[in-house]
Tab-separated table of C-alpha atoms in Angstrom:
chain	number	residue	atom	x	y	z
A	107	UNK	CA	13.605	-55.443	4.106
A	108	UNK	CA	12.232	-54.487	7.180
A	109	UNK	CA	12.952	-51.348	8.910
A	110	UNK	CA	15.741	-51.649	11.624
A	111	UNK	CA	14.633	-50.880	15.007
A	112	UNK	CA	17.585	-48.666	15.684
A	113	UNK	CA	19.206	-46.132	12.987
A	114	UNK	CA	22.121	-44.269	14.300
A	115	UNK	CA	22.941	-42.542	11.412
A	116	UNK	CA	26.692	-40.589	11.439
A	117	UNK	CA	25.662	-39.044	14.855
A	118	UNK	CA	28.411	-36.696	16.846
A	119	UNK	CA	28.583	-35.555	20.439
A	120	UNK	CA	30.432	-32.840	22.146
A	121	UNK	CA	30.930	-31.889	25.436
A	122	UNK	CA	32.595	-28.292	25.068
A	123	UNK	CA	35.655	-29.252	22.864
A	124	UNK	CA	35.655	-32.758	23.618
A	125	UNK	CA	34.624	-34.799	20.572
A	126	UNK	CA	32.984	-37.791	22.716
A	127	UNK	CA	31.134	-39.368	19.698
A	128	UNK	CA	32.895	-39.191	16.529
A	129	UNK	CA	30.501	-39.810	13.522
A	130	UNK	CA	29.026	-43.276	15.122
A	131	UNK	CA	26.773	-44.955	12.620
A	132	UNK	CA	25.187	-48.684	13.108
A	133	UNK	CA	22.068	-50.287	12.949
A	134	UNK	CA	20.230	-52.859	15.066
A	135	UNK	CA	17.476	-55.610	13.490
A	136	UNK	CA	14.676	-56.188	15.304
A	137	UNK	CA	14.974	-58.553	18.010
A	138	UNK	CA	18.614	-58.367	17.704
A	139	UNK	CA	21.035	-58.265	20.866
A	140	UNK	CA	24.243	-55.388	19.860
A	141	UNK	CA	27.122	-55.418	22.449
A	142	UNK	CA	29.179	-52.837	22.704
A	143	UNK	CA	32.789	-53.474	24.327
A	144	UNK	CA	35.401	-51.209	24.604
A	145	UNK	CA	37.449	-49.008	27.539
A	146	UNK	CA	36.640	-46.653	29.875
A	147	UNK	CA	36.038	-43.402	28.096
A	148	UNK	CA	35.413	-44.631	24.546
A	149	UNK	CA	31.801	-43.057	24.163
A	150	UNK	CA	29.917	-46.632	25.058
A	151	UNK	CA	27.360	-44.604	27.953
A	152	UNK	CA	27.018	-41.407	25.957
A	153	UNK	CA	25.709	-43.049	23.011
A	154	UNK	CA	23.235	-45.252	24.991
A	155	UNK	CA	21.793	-41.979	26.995
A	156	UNK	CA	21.694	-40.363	23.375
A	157	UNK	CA	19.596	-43.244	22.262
A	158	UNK	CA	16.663	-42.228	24.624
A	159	UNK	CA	17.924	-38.521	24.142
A	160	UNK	CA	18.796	-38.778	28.057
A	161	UNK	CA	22.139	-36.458	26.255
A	162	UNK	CA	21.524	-34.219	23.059
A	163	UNK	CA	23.673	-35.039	20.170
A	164	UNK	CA	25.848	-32.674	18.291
A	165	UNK	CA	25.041	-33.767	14.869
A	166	UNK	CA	23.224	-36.678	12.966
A	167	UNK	CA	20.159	-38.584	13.542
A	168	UNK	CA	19.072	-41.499	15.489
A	169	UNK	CA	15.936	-43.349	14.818
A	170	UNK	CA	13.952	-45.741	16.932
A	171	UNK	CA	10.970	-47.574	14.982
A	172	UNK	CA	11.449	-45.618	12.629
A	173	UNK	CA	10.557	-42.206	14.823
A	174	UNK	CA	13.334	-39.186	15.005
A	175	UNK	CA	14.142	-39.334	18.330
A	176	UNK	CA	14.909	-36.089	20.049
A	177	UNK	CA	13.770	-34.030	17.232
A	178	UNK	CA	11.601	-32.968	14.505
A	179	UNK	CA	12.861	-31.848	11.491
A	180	UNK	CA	11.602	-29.270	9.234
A	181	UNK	CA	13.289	-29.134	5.809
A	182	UNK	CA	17.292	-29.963	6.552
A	183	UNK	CA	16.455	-28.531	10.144
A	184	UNK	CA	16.190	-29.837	13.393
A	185	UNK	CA	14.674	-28.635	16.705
A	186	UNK	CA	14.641	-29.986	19.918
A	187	UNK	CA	11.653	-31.834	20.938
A	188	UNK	CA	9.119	-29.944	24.132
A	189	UNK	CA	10.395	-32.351	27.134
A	190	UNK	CA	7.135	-33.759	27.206
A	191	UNK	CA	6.904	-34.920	24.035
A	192	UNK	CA	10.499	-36.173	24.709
A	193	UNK	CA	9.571	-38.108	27.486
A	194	UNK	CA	6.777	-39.668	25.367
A	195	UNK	CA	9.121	-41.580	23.424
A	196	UNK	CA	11.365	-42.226	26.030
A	197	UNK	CA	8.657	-44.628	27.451
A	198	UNK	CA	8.964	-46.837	24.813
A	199	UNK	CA	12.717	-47.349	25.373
A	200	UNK	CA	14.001	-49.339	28.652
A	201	UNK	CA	17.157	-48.583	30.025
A	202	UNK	CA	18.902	-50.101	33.294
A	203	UNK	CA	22.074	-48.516	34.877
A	204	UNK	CA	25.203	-49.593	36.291
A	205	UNK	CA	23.689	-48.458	39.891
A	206	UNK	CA	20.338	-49.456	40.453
A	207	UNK	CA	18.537	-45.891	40.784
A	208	UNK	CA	15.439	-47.839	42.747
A	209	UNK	CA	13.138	-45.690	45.491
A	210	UNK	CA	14.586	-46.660	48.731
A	211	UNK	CA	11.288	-45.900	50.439
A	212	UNK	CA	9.139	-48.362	48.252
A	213	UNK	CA	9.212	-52.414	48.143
A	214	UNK	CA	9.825	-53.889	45.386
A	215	UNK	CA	6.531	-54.441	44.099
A	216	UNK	CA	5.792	-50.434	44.194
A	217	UNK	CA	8.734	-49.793	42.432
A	218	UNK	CA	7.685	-51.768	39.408
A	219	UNK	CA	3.930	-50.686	39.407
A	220	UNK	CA	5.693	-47.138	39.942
A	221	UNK	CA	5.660	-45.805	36.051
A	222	UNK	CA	2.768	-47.709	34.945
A	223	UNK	CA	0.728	-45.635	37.500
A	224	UNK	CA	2.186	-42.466	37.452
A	225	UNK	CA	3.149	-42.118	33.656
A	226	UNK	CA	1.246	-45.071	31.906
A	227	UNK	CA	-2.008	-44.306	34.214
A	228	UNK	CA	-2.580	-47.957	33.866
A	229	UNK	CA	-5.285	-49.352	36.471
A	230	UNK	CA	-4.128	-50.039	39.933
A	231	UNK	CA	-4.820	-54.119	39.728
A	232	UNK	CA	-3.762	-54.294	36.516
A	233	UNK	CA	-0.423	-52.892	37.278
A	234	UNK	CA	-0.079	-55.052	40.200
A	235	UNK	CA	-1.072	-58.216	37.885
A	236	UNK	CA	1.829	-57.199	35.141
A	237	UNK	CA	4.179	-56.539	38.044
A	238	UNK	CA	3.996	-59.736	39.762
A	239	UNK	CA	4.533	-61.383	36.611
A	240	UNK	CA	7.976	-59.300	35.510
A	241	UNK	CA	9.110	-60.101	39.187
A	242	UNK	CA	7.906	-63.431	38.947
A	243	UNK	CA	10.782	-63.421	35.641
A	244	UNK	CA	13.569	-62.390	37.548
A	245	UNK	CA	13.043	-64.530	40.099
A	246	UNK	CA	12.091	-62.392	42.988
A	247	UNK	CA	8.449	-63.396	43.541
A	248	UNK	CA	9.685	-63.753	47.611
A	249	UNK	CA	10.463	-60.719	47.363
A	250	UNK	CA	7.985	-58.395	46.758
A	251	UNK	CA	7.250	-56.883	49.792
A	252	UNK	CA	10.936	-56.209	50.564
A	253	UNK	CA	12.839	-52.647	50.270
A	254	UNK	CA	16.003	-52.432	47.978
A	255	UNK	CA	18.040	-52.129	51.708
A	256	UNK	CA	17.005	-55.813	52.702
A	257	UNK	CA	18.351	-56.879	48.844
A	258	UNK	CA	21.497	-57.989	47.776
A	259	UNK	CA	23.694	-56.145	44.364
A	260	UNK	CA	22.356	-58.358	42.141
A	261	UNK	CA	18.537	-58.842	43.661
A	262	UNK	CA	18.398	-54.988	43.092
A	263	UNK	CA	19.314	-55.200	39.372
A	264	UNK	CA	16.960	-57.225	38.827
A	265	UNK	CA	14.518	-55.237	40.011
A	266	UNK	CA	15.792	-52.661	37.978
A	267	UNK	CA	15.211	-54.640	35.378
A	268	UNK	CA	11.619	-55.713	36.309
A	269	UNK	CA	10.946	-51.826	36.392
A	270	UNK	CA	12.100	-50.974	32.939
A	271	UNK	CA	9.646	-53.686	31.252
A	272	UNK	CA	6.856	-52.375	33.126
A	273	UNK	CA	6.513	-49.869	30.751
A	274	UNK	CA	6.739	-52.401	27.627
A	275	UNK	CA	9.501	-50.781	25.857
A	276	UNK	CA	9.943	-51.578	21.987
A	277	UNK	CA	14.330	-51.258	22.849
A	278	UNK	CA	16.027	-51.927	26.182
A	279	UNK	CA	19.483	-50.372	26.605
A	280	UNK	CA	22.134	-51.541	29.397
A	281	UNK	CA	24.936	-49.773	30.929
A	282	UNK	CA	27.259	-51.990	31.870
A	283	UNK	CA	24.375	-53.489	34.223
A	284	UNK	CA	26.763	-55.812	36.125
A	285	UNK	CA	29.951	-53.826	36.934
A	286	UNK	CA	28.621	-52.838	40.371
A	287	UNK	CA	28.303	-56.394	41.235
A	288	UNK	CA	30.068	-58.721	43.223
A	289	UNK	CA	31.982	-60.933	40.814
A	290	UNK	CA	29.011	-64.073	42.343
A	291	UNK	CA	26.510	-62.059	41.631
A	292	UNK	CA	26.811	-61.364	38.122
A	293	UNK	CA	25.609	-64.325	36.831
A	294	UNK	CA	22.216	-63.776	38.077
A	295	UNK	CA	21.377	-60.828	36.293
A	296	UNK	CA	23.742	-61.833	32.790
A	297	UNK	CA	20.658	-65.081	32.916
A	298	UNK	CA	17.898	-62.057	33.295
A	299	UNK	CA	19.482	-60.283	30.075
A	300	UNK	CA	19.803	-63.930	28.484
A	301	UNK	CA	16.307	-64.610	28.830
A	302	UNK	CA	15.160	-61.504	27.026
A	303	UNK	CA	17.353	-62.628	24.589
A	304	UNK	CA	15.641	-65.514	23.874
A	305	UNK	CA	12.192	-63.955	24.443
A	306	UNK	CA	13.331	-61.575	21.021
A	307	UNK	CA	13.592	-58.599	23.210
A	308	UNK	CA	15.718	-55.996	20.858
A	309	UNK	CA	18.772	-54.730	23.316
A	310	UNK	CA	22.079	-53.096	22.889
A	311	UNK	CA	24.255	-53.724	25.991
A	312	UNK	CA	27.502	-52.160	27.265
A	313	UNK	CA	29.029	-54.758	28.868
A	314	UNK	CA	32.493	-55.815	30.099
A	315	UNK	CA	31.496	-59.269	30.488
A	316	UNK	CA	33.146	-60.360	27.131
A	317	UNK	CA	32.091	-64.077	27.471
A	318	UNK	CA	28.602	-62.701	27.746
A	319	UNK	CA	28.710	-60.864	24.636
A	320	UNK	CA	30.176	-63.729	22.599
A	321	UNK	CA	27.152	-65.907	23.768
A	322	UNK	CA	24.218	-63.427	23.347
A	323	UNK	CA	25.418	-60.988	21.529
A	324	UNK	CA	24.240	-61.169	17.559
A	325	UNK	CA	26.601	-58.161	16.885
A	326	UNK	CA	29.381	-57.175	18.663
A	327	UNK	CA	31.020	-52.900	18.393
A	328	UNK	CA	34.273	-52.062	20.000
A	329	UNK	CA	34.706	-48.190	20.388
A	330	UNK	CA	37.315	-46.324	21.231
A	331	UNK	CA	37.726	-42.488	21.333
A	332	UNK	CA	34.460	-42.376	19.693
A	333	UNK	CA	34.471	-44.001	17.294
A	334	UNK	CA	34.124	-47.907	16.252
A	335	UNK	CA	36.907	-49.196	15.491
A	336	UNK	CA	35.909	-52.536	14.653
A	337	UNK	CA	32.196	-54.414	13.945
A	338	UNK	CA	30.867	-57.504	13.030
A	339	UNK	CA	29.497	-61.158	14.928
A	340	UNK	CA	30.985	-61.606	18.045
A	341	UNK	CA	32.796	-64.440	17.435
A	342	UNK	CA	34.805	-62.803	14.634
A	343	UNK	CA	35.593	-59.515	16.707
A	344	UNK	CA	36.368	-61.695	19.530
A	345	UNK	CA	38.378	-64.774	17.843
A	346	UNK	CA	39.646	-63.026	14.673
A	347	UNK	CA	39.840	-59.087	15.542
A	348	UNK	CA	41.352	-57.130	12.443
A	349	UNK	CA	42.286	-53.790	14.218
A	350	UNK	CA	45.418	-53.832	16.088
A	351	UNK	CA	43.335	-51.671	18.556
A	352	UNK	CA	40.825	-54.362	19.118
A	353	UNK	CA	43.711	-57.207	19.360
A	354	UNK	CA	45.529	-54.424	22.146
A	355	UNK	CA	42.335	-53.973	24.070
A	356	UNK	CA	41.319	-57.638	23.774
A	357	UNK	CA	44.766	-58.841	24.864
A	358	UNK	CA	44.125	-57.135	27.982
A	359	UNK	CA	41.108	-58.199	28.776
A	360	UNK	CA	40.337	-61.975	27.632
């Protein structure tokens, strides 16, 4: 058996007293797509920014290739990685937020080459080359000399998108990339996130777009209060939910 590409193993998270991430454990294959559903306020965000160790955790472990990320341990000990070295692996893992987060004073194309210049030091053509291709994927090649302002919701999140492959990242991680989108342009980046899919891009997505997650999703989580309540293939969390949370929240929302 292969080593999964993602190990979450009985991790916790506090913020003060509040228990935000209450012993989560799960594992993602390789190439695999995990959606996480769930409501507002069930831990879905924290444990994706704890993932690229974007938030510390409490207790536990989570692994990505097979690295500690975060940490290094020494005997049953752990201790916070330098920043630096923290930021090292964060390269390697993509992540694309609800709001775009791109450099209003660059066009699109120097947003993308952005990373691979600054932190990959990658070669000035080369990084336009691999740039025009990602933009090329999500559709935006008549765009590249445009700012985020002249862009519509969904144009930027693809760009977004576009920025966080630049770096070639073993794991992408979304937040909910659609909810700050106008209901028309939603589709536009869900087909973005579909074709990664395909490509055997590994991804674990926070989404509220529950047909979405029944398509592409190879697992499906639903949290609440920290904890998952309920796991398995989409179409049996989805058609055939067990909990009577899940059925509650599901009622609600399908």
């Amino acid at each position: 058996m292969s080593e999964p590409m993602v190990k979450i193993d009985s991790v916790y998270k506090k913020f003060g007293s509040n228990l935000v991430l209450n012993g989560i454990s799960v594992e993602v294959k390789r190439g695999e797509v995990l959606c996480i559903i769930g409501p507002s306020g069930s831990g879905k965000s924290t444990l994706l920014r704890c993932i690229n160790h974007l938030e510390t955790i409490s207790a536990g472990r989570i692994f990505v290739d097979a690295n500690l990320i975060g940490y290094r341990q020494s005997g049953e000990s752990l201790y916070e990685l330098h920043p630096r070295d923290a930021a090292k692996q964060r390269r390697e893992i993509g992540m694309v937020f609800q709001n775009f987060n791109l450099f209003a004073h660059l066009t699109v194309l120097e947003n993308v080459i952005q990373a691979p210049l600054t932190v990959g030091k990658v070669a000035r053509a080369l990084a336009i080359e691999e740039a025009k291709e990602l933009i090329a994927r999500v559709g935006l090649t008549a765009k590249l000399d445009s700012y985020p302002a002249e862009l519509s919701g969904g144009q930027q999140q693809r760009v977004a998108i576009a920025r966080a492959l630049a770096m070639k990242p073993k794991l992408m991680l979304f937040d909910e990339p659609t909810s700050a989108l106008d209901p028309e342009l939603v589709g536009e980046v869900l087909d973005v996130i579909r074709d990664l899919a395909d490509s055997g891009m590994t991804m674990i997505v926070v989404t509220h777009e529950i047909g979405f997650a029944r398509e592409v999703g190879d697992s499906l989580i639903f949290m609440d209060a920290g904890e998952i309540v309920e796991a398995g293939s989409p179409r049996d969390v989805l058609l055939s939910p067990q909990q009577a949370r899940t059925q509650e929240f599901l009622s609600k929302v399908l």
